[in-house]
PDB file of C-alpha atoms in Angstrom:
ATOM      1  CA  MET X 592      14.951   1.254   8.377  1.00 40.00           C
ATOM      2  CA  GLU X 593      13.465   4.770   7.945  1.00 44.00           C
ATOM      3  CA  ARG X 594      12.172   6.138   4.675  1.00 40.00           C
ATOM      4  CA  GLN X 595      15.095   8.395   3.823  1.00 41.00           C
ATOM      5  CA  ASP X 596      17.713   5.788   4.645  1.00 44.00           C
ATOM      6  CA  TYR X 597      15.945   3.283   2.420  1.00 39.00           C
ATOM      7  CA  THR X 598      15.688   5.773  -0.450  1.00 40.00           C
ATOM      8  CA  GLU X 599      19.359   6.666  -0.215  1.00 41.00           C
ATOM      9  CA  GLN X 600      20.299   2.970  -0.207  1.00 42.00           C
ATOM     10  CA  LEU X 601      18.278   2.344  -3.299  1.00 38.00           C
ATOM     11  CA  LEU X 602      19.756   5.282  -5.094  1.00 38.00           C
ATOM     12  CA  GLU X 603      23.252   4.122  -4.326  1.00 42.00           C
ATOM     13  CA  ALA X 604      22.442   0.585  -5.448  1.00 39.00           C
ATOM     14  CA  SER X 605      21.115   1.722  -8.878  1.00 38.00           C
ATOM     15  CA  ASP X 606      23.511   2.013 -11.745  1.00 36.00           C
ATOM     16  CA  TYR X 607      20.974   2.829 -14.439  1.00 31.00           C
ATOM     17  CA  SER X 608      21.400   5.734 -16.787  1.00 31.00           C
ATOM     18  CA  THR X 609      19.351   8.840 -16.297  1.00 29.00           C
ATOM     19  CA  ILE X 610      16.915  10.600 -18.541  1.00 27.00           C
ATOM     20  CA  VAL X 611      16.197  14.281 -18.887  1.00 28.00           C
ATOM     21  CA  ARG X 612      12.845  14.399 -17.125  1.00 28.00           C
ATOM     22  CA  GLU X 613      13.235  15.437 -13.504  1.00 31.00           C
ATOM     23  CA  VAL X 614      11.133  14.483 -10.491  1.00 33.00           C
ATOM     24  CA  PRO X 615      11.262  15.771  -6.915  1.00 32.00           C
ATOM     25  CA  ILE X 616      13.372  13.336  -4.923  1.00 34.00           C
ATOM     26  CA  PHE X 617      15.321  14.847  -2.024  1.00 32.00           C
ATOM     27  CA  LYS X 618      17.148  17.357  -4.232  1.00 35.00           C
ATOM     28  CA  PRO X 619      15.466  19.159  -7.148  1.00 36.00           C
ATOM     29  CA  SER X 620      18.339  18.199  -9.431  1.00 34.00           C
ATOM     30  CA  THR X 621      17.958  14.443  -9.001  1.00 39.00           C
ATOM     31  CA  LYS X 622      16.776  12.831 -12.218  1.00 45.00           C
ATOM     32  CA  ARG X 623      14.434   9.842 -12.605  1.00 45.00           C
ATOM     33  CA  ARG X 624      16.319   6.695 -13.526  1.00 44.00           C
ATOM     34  CA  ILE X 625      15.290   4.390 -16.340  1.00 48.00           C
ATOM     35  CA  GLY X 626      14.324   0.954 -15.064  1.00 55.00           C
ATOM     36  CA  PHE X 627      14.648   1.962 -11.441  1.00 76.00           C
ATOM     37  CA  PHE X 628      11.798  -0.199 -10.186  1.00 82.00           C
ATOM     38  CA  THR X 629      12.368  -3.970 -10.725  1.00 70.00           C
ATOM     39  CA  GLY X 630       9.562  -5.661  -8.726  1.00 76.00           C
ATOM     40  CA  ASP X 631      12.142  -7.351  -6.566  1.00 80.00           C
ATOM     41  CA  GLU X 632      12.472  -4.563  -4.008  1.00 80.00           C
ATOM     42  CA  GLN X 633      13.022  -5.722  -0.430  1.00 84.00           C
ATOM     43  CA  HIS X 634       9.819  -5.197   1.502  1.00 91.00           C
ATOM     44  CA  VAL X 635       9.718  -8.140   3.955  1.00 88.00           C
ATOM     45  CA  ILE X 636       9.655  -7.307   7.680  1.00 88.00           C
ATOM     46  CA  SER X 637       9.124  -9.187  10.902  1.00 93.00           C
ATOM     47  CA  LEU X 638       5.784  -9.338  12.742  1.00 94.00           C
ATOM     48  CA  GLU X 639       7.359  -7.426  15.606  1.00 94.00           C
ATOM     49  CA  LYS X 640       8.248  -4.545  13.253  1.00 95.00           C
ATOM     50  CA  GLY X 641       4.776  -4.592  11.776  1.00 95.00           C
ATOM     51  CA  ILE X 642       3.198  -4.359  15.230  1.00 92.00           C
ATOM     52  CA  GLU X 643       5.431  -1.403  16.090  1.00 94.00           C
ATOM     53  CA  LEU X 644       4.594   0.488  12.908  1.00 94.00           C
ATOM     54  CA  THR X 645       0.848   0.002  13.135  1.00 93.00           C
ATOM     55  CA  ARG X 646       0.916   0.863  16.840  1.00 92.00           C
ATOM     56  CA  ASN X 647       2.721   4.083  16.009  1.00 93.00           C
ATOM     57  CA  TYR X 648      -0.082   4.978  13.661  1.00 92.00           C
ATOM     58  CA  ARG X 649      -2.799   4.346  16.188  1.00 89.00           C
ATOM     59  CA  LYS X 650      -1.027   6.378  18.816  1.00 89.00           C
ATOM     60  CA  SER X 651      -0.780   9.345  16.466  1.00 87.00           C
ATOM     61  CA  THR X 652      -4.380   9.266  15.184  1.00 85.00           C
ATOM     62  CA  GLY X 653      -6.504   7.894  18.007  1.00 72.00           C
ATOM     63  CA  LYS X 654      -8.446   4.701  18.502  1.00 67.00           C
ATOM     64  CA  ASN X 655     -11.167   5.600  15.981  1.00 70.00           C
ATOM     65  CA  ALA X 656      -8.755   6.021  13.030  1.00 76.00           C
ATOM     66  CA  GLU X 657      -9.117   3.839   9.929  1.00 81.00           C
ATOM     67  CA  ALA X 658      -6.767   0.880  10.599  1.00 86.00           C
ATOM     68  CA  GLY X 659      -6.605  -0.337   7.067  1.00 88.00           C
ATOM     69  CA  THR X 660      -8.493  -2.198   4.359  1.00 92.00           C
ATOM     70  CA  TYR X 661      -8.725  -5.545   2.526  1.00 93.00           C
ATOM     71  CA  PHE X 662      -8.327  -6.321  -1.160  1.00 95.00           C
ATOM     72  CA  GLY X 663      -9.021  -9.772  -2.660  1.00 94.00           C
ATOM     73  CA  ARG X 664      -6.290 -11.690  -4.465  1.00 95.00           C
ATOM     74  CA  GLU X 665      -8.063 -11.493  -7.871  1.00 96.00           C
ATOM     75  CA  ILE X 666      -7.581  -7.776  -8.205  1.00 96.00           C
ATOM     76  CA  PHE X 667      -3.854  -8.046  -7.399  1.00 97.00           C
ATOM     77  CA  GLU X 668      -3.499 -10.760 -10.036  1.00 96.00           C
ATOM     78  CA  LYS X 669      -5.258  -8.619 -12.583  1.00 97.00           C
ATOM     79  CA  ILE X 670      -3.106  -5.539 -11.888  1.00 97.00           C
ATOM     80  CA  LEU X 671       0.166  -7.466 -11.705  1.00 96.00           C
ATOM     81  CA  GLY X 672      -0.685  -9.424 -14.859  1.00 96.00           C
ATOM     82  CA  GLN X 673      -0.578  -6.335 -17.020  1.00 96.00           C
ATOM     83  CA  ASN X 674       2.187  -6.000 -19.541  1.00 93.00           C
ATOM     84  CA  THR X 675       5.194  -3.952 -18.178  1.00 93.00           C
ATOM     85  CA  CYS X 676       3.729  -3.912 -14.615  1.00 95.00           C
ATOM     86  CA  VAL X 677       6.454  -4.340 -11.950  1.00 93.00           C
ATOM     87  CA  GLY X 678       4.514  -3.315  -8.858  1.00 94.00           C
ATOM     88  CA  ILE X 679       1.487  -1.528  -7.432  1.00 95.00           C
ATOM     89  CA  ARG X 680       1.250   2.029  -6.242  1.00 95.00           C
ATOM     90  CA  ILE X 681      -1.165   2.557  -3.389  1.00 94.00           C
ATOM     91  CA  TYR X 682      -2.787   6.016  -3.342  1.00 94.00           C
ATOM     92  CA  TYR X 683      -4.417   7.543  -0.341  1.00 92.00           C
ATOM     93  CA  ALA X 684      -7.962   8.513  -1.340  1.00 92.00           C
ATOM     94  CA  ARG X 685     -11.116   9.852   0.239  1.00 90.00           C
ATOM     95  CA  GLN X 686     -14.787   9.291  -0.506  1.00 89.00           C
ATOM     96  CA  THR X 687     -17.260  12.146  -0.819  1.00 87.00           C
ATOM     97  CA  ASN X 688     -18.463  11.528   2.733  1.00 85.00           C
ATOM     98  CA  GLY X 689     -14.916  12.057   3.994  1.00 83.00           C
ATOM     99  CA  ARG X 690     -14.210   8.413   4.732  1.00 86.00           C
ATOM    100  CA  PRO X 691     -10.589   7.404   3.823  1.00 89.00           C
ATOM    101  CA  THR X 692     -10.024   4.697   1.296  1.00 91.00           C
ATOM    102  CA  LEU X 693      -7.227   3.482  -1.031  1.00 93.00           C
ATOM    103  CA  VAL X 694      -6.792   3.327  -4.794  1.00 95.00           C
ATOM    104  CA  LEU X 695      -4.438   0.815  -6.400  1.00 96.00           C
ATOM    105  CA  THR X 696      -2.766   1.132  -9.826  1.00 96.00           C
ATOM    106  CA  GLY X 697      -0.055  -0.842 -11.577  1.00 96.00           C
ATOM    107  CA  ALA X 698       3.351   0.906 -12.001  1.00 94.00           C
ATOM    108  CA  GLN X 699       6.062   0.411 -14.603  1.00 93.00           C
ATOM    109  CA  THR X 700       9.801   0.092 -14.179  1.00 91.00           C
ATOM    110  CA  ASN X 701      10.309   3.832 -14.756  1.00 88.00           C
ATOM    111  CA  GLY X 702       7.743   4.667 -12.025  1.00 88.00           C
ATOM    112  CA  ASP X 703       4.832   5.659 -14.375  1.00 91.00           C
ATOM    113  CA  ASP X 704       1.350   4.625 -13.388  1.00 94.00           C
ATOM    114  CA  LEU X 705      -0.611   2.239 -15.594  1.00 94.00           C
ATOM    115  CA  PHE X 706      -3.630   4.421 -15.106  1.00 92.00           C
ATOM    116  CA  GLN X 707      -5.233   3.333 -18.380  1.00 93.00           C
ATOM    117  CA  GLY X 708      -5.283  -0.268 -17.177  1.00 94.00           C
ATOM    118  CA  THR X 709      -6.863  -2.021 -14.239  1.00 95.00           C
ATOM    119  CA  LEU X 710      -7.552   0.162 -11.200  1.00 95.00           C
ATOM    120  CA  ALA X 711      -8.881  -0.837  -7.776  1.00 94.00           C
ATOM    121  CA  GLN X 712     -10.620   0.652  -4.799  1.00 92.00           C
ATOM    122  CA  GLU X 713     -11.634  -1.102  -1.620  1.00 86.00           C
ATOM    123  CA  ALA X 714     -14.520  -3.582  -1.879  1.00 72.00           C
ATOM    124  CA  ARG X 715     -18.016  -2.035  -1.796  1.00 63.00           C
ATOM    125  CA  PHE X 716     -19.502  -4.242   0.897  1.00 60.00           C
ATOM    126  CA  SER X 717     -23.168  -3.920   1.751  1.00 56.00           C
ATOM    127  CA  SER X 718     -21.960  -4.077   5.338  1.00 60.00           C
ATOM    128  CA  PRO X 719     -18.296  -3.714   6.266  1.00 68.00           C
ATOM    129  CA  VAL X 720     -16.564  -6.867   7.498  1.00 70.00           C
ATOM    130  CA  PRO X 721     -15.088  -6.193  10.960  1.00 71.00           C
ATOM    131  CA  PHE X 722     -11.429  -6.839  11.686  1.00 79.00           C
ATOM    132  CA  VAL X 723     -10.505  -9.867  13.713  1.00 82.00           C
ATOM    133  CA  PRO X 724      -8.680  -8.215  16.649  1.00 85.00           C
ATOM    134  CA  ASN X 725      -4.985  -8.908  16.615  1.00 87.00           C
ATOM    135  CA  GLN X 726      -1.683  -7.258  17.346  1.00 87.00           C
ATOM    136  CA  LEU X 727      -1.666  -5.321  14.082  1.00 88.00           C
ATOM    137  CA  ASN X 728      -4.953  -3.509  14.782  1.00 86.00           C
ATOM    138  CA  SER X 729      -5.450  -3.419  18.537  1.00 85.00           C
ATOM    139  CA  ASP X 730      -3.487  -2.427  21.627  1.00 80.00           C
ATOM    140  CA  SER X 731      -5.561  -4.685  23.928  1.00 77.00           C
ATOM    141  CA  VAL X 732      -4.960  -8.019  22.235  1.00 72.00           C
ATOM    142  CA  LYS X 733      -2.328 -10.269  23.792  1.00 66.00           C
ATOM    143  CA  LYS X 734       0.037 -12.423  21.733  1.00 61.00           C
ATOM    144  CA  ASN X 735      -1.621 -15.824  22.296  1.00 52.00           C
ATOM    145  CA  VAL X 736      -5.291 -14.760  22.260  1.00 55.00           C
ATOM    146  CA  THR X 737      -7.301 -16.747  19.699  1.00 58.00           C
ATOM    147  CA  VAL X 738     -10.614 -15.777  18.053  1.00 61.00           C
ATOM    148  CA  ASN X 739     -12.918 -18.530  16.744  1.00 64.00           C
ATOM    149  CA  ARG X 740     -14.651 -17.527  13.508  1.00 64.00           C
ATOM    150  CA  GLN X 741     -16.334 -20.206  11.383  1.00 74.00           C
ATOM    151  CA  THR X 742     -18.140 -18.084   8.870  1.00 83.00           C
ATOM    152  CA  LYS X 743     -16.283 -17.405   5.609  1.00 88.00           C
ATOM    153  CA  VAL X 744     -16.267 -13.662   4.877  1.00 87.00           C
ATOM    154  CA  PHE X 745     -13.840 -13.330   1.927  1.00 92.00           C
ATOM    155  CA  SER X 746     -13.580 -15.174  -1.342  1.00 90.00           C
ATOM    156  CA  GLY X 747     -10.668 -13.380  -3.011  1.00 92.00           C
ATOM    157  CA  LYS X 748     -12.972 -12.369  -5.903  1.00 93.00           C
ATOM    158  CA  GLU X 749     -14.488  -9.274  -4.292  1.00 91.00           C
ATOM    159  CA  ASN X 750     -15.338  -6.470  -6.713  1.00 91.00           C
ATOM    160  CA  HIS X 751     -12.665  -3.765  -6.350  1.00 93.00           C
ATOM    161  CA  TYR X 752     -12.825  -2.403  -9.885  1.00 92.00           C
ATOM    162  CA  VAL X 753     -13.117   1.350 -10.309  1.00 93.00           C
ATOM    163  CA  THR X 754     -13.073   3.562 -13.405  1.00 93.00           C
ATOM    164  CA  LEU X 755     -10.260   6.039 -13.995  1.00 94.00           C
ATOM    165  CA  ALA X 756     -12.677   9.000 -13.495  1.00 94.00           C
ATOM    166  CA  GLU X 757     -13.853   7.563 -10.149  1.00 94.00           C
ATOM    167  CA  ALA X 758     -10.277   6.821  -9.036  1.00 95.00           C
ATOM    168  CA  ALA X 759      -9.075  10.303 -10.006  1.00 94.00           C
ATOM    169  CA  GLU X 760     -11.918  11.880  -8.044  1.00 94.00           C
ATOM    170  CA  LEU X 761     -11.116   9.757  -4.969  1.00 94.00           C
ATOM    171  CA  THR X 762      -7.396  10.687  -4.990  1.00 93.00           C
ATOM    172  CA  LYS X 763      -8.249  14.338  -5.687  1.00 93.00           C
ATOM    173  CA  ASN X 764     -10.414  14.317  -2.552  1.00 93.00           C
ATOM    174  CA  HIS X 765      -7.421  13.231  -0.507  1.00 91.00           C
ATOM    175  CA  ARG X 766      -5.087  15.811  -2.037  1.00 90.00           C
ATOM    176  CA  GLU X 767      -7.547  18.594  -1.270  1.00 91.00           C
ATOM    177  CA  SER X 768      -7.582  17.499   2.363  1.00 88.00           C
ATOM    178  CA  MET X 769      -3.797  17.073   2.669  1.00 85.00           C
ATOM    179  CA  LYS X 770      -1.540  19.166   4.845  1.00 84.00           C
ATOM    180  CA  GLU X 771       1.771  20.282   3.505  1.00 80.00           C
ATOM    181  CA  GLY X 772       4.257  17.430   3.540  1.00 78.00           C
ATOM    182  CA  ASP X 773       1.623  14.667   3.690  1.00 84.00           C
ATOM    183  CA  ALA X 774       2.110  11.557   1.561  1.00 88.00           C
ATOM    184  CA  LYS X 775       0.007  10.852  -1.516  1.00 91.00           C
ATOM    185  CA  GLY X 776       0.740   7.147  -1.676  1.00 91.00           C
ATOM    186  CA  ALA X 777       3.457   4.526  -1.929  1.00 92.00           C
ATOM    187  CA  PHE X 778       4.917   1.904  -4.275  1.00 91.00           C
ATOM    188  CA  PHE X 779       5.569  -1.797  -3.539  1.00 92.00           C
ATOM    189  CA  GLY X 780       7.338  -4.106  -5.986  1.00 91.00           C
ATOM    190  CA  SER X 781       5.386  -7.015  -7.391  1.00 93.00           C
ATOM    191  CA  GLY X 782       7.496  -9.538  -5.513  1.00 93.00           C
ATOM    192  CA  ILE X 783       6.019  -8.823  -2.122  1.00 94.00           C
ATOM    193  CA  TYR X 784       2.449  -9.134  -3.306  1.00 96.00           C
ATOM    194  CA  ARG X 785       3.257 -12.426  -5.008  1.00 96.00           C
ATOM    195  CA  LYS X 786       4.989 -13.817  -1.905  1.00 96.00           C
ATOM    196  CA  ILE X 787       2.088 -12.939   0.344  1.00 97.00           C
ATOM    197  CA  LEU X 788      -0.548 -14.293  -2.048  1.00 97.00           C
ATOM    198  CA  ALA X 789       1.394 -17.568  -2.501  1.00 96.00           C
ATOM    199  CA  GLN X 790       0.854 -18.503   1.125  1.00 96.00           C
ATOM    200  CA  SER X 791      -1.519 -21.339   1.884  1.00 93.00           C
ATOM    201  CA  ASN X 792      -5.104 -20.243   2.558  1.00 93.00           C
ATOM    202  CA  CYS X 793      -4.391 -16.628   1.505  1.00 97.00           C
ATOM    203  CA  VAL X 794      -7.315 -15.064  -0.377  1.00 96.00           C
ATOM    204  CA  GLY X 795      -6.202 -11.470  -0.253  1.00 96.00           C
ATOM    205  CA  ILE X 796      -4.113  -8.750   1.354  1.00 96.00           C
ATOM    206  CA  ARG X 797      -4.950  -6.331   4.155  1.00 95.00           C
ATOM    207  CA  ILE X 798      -3.160  -2.965   3.871  1.00 95.00           C
ATOM    208  CA  TYR X 799      -2.654  -1.374   7.273  1.00 94.00           C
ATOM    209  CA  ASN X 800      -1.905   2.282   7.828  1.00 93.00           C
ATOM    210  CA  ALA X 801       1.361   2.600   9.701  1.00 94.00           C
ATOM    211  CA  MET X 802       3.988   5.072  10.813  1.00 92.00           C
ATOM    212  CA  HIS X 803       7.736   5.120  11.328  1.00 91.00           C
ATOM    213  CA  ASN X 804       9.216   6.318  14.603  1.00 91.00           C
ATOM    214  CA  ASP X 805      10.187   9.593  12.824  1.00 89.00           C
ATOM    215  CA  GLY X 806       6.555  10.280  12.028  1.00 89.00           C
ATOM    216  CA  SER X 807       6.701   9.422   8.281  1.00 88.00           C
ATOM    217  CA  PRO X 808       3.822   7.285   7.030  1.00 90.00           C
ATOM    218  CA  THR X 809       3.988   3.819   5.528  1.00 93.00           C
ATOM    219  CA  PHE X 810       1.865   0.732   4.987  1.00 94.00           C
ATOM    220  CA  VAL X 811       2.070  -2.784   6.414  1.00 96.00           C
ATOM    221  CA  LEU X 812       0.900  -5.581   4.121  1.00 97.00           C
ATOM    222  CA  VAL X 813      -0.368  -8.940   5.449  1.00 97.00           C
ATOM    223  CA  GLY X 814      -2.158 -11.918   3.945  1.00 97.00           C
ATOM    224  CA  VAL X 815      -5.753 -12.665   4.913  1.00 95.00           C
ATOM    225  CA  ASP X 816      -7.640 -15.955   4.880  1.00 94.00           C
ATOM    226  CA  GLU X 817     -11.229 -16.582   3.945  1.00 93.00           C
ATOM    227  CA  PHE X 818     -12.424 -16.216   7.522  1.00 92.00           C
ATOM    228  CA  GLY X 819     -10.910 -12.698   7.726  1.00 91.00           C
ATOM    229  CA  PHE X 820      -7.949 -13.642   9.862  1.00 92.00           C
ATOM    230  CA  ASP X 821      -4.587 -11.948   9.229  1.00 94.00           C
ATOM    231  CA  LEU X 822      -1.841 -14.483   8.498  1.00 96.00           C
ATOM    232  CA  LEU X 823       0.397 -13.183  11.221  1.00 94.00           C
ATOM    233  CA  GLY X 824       2.728 -16.196  11.064  1.00 93.00           C
ATOM    234  CA  GLY X 825       3.464 -15.587   7.423  1.00 95.00           C
ATOM    235  CA  ILE X 826       5.094 -12.876   5.254  1.00 96.00           C
ATOM    236  CA  LEU X 827       4.557  -9.191   6.092  1.00 96.00           C
ATOM    237  CA  GLY X 828       5.560  -6.321   3.815  1.00 94.00           C
ATOM    238  CA  GLN X 829       6.634  -2.775   4.528  1.00 91.00           C
ATOM    239  CA  MET X 830       9.401  -0.312   3.511  1.00 83.00           C
ATOM    240  CA  ALA X 831       7.028   1.401   1.121  1.00 77.00           C
ATOM    241  CA  MET X 832       8.542   3.834  -1.358  1.00 82.00           C
ATOM    242  CA  LEU X 833       6.493   6.906  -0.649  1.00 83.00           C
ATOM    243  CA  CYS X 834       5.121   9.515  -2.963  1.00 83.00           C
ATOM    244  CA  PRO X 835       6.640  12.048  -2.630  1.00 83.00           C
ATOM    245  CA  PRO X 836       9.426  11.502  -3.546  1.00 82.00           C
ATOM    246  CA  TRP X 837       8.654   8.399  -5.664  1.00 79.00           C
ATOM    247  CA  CYS X 838       5.826   9.879  -7.666  1.00 82.00           C
ATOM    248  CA  TYR X 839       4.419   9.713 -11.174  1.00 81.00           C
ATOM    249  CA  VAL X 840       3.622  13.365 -11.413  1.00 75.00           C
ATOM    250  CA  PHE X 841       1.958  13.455 -14.857  1.00 79.00           C
ATOM    251  CA  GLY X 842      -0.998  11.118 -14.400  1.00 81.00           C
ATOM    252  CA  PRO X 843      -4.615  11.859 -13.390  1.00 85.00           C
ATOM    253  CA  LEU X 844      -4.215  10.017 -10.038  1.00 87.00           C
ATOM    254  CA  ASN X 845      -1.601  12.524  -8.860  1.00 81.00           C
ATOM    255  CA  LYS X 846      -2.377  15.845 -10.507  1.00 76.00           C
TER     256      LYS X 846
END
């Protein structure tokens, strides 16, 4: 299901009243709806769909592109545990050296960012942990290939905390490098994060950059175990609600 189709379906399914404040959806006159996000949005996809979406991204950007990044379960629990939080918005960001990264913030039912609360950025490893090659991050790995790794690389308690000032600077760096029409980030309801983290042996979530067949960006979410393996046989998430149009336009992470 492509981004616009999903957006239109959600709009039709919502019977909430509107408020005066307007945000850019697909038409300038469309108003933000009170209580539009619930946390129970449908984001689950098949592994085959996840493979297709991540492959689309690699084809469009080249083999040296940033495939994605890992966040430990503790930071998701902290963000989702905040009062009024119904999901997490993932912002594209960029470090001062130009390296892409992601910033996470809680989001409320009306779409506002909880930017005064817990914020996250990717773990600051002394040396980056390499991906275990699989179908979500490589074109050369076959379906039944196994990799033996016995060293634990993740605990789920990695330090992802970032200050609001740091997070605002990181997202600003991305916006300054954006081309017209590029996405700033995306929202996922709390339900998909909880379903992934509830899986046996899951210590965190890897967020893969991905792309629809029409060229619109998205993310693919997959659980990760303590050895760094993606839980490919488990729950995968997608159908991100992109910003734009689903933006909180008044906060420091999106100004």
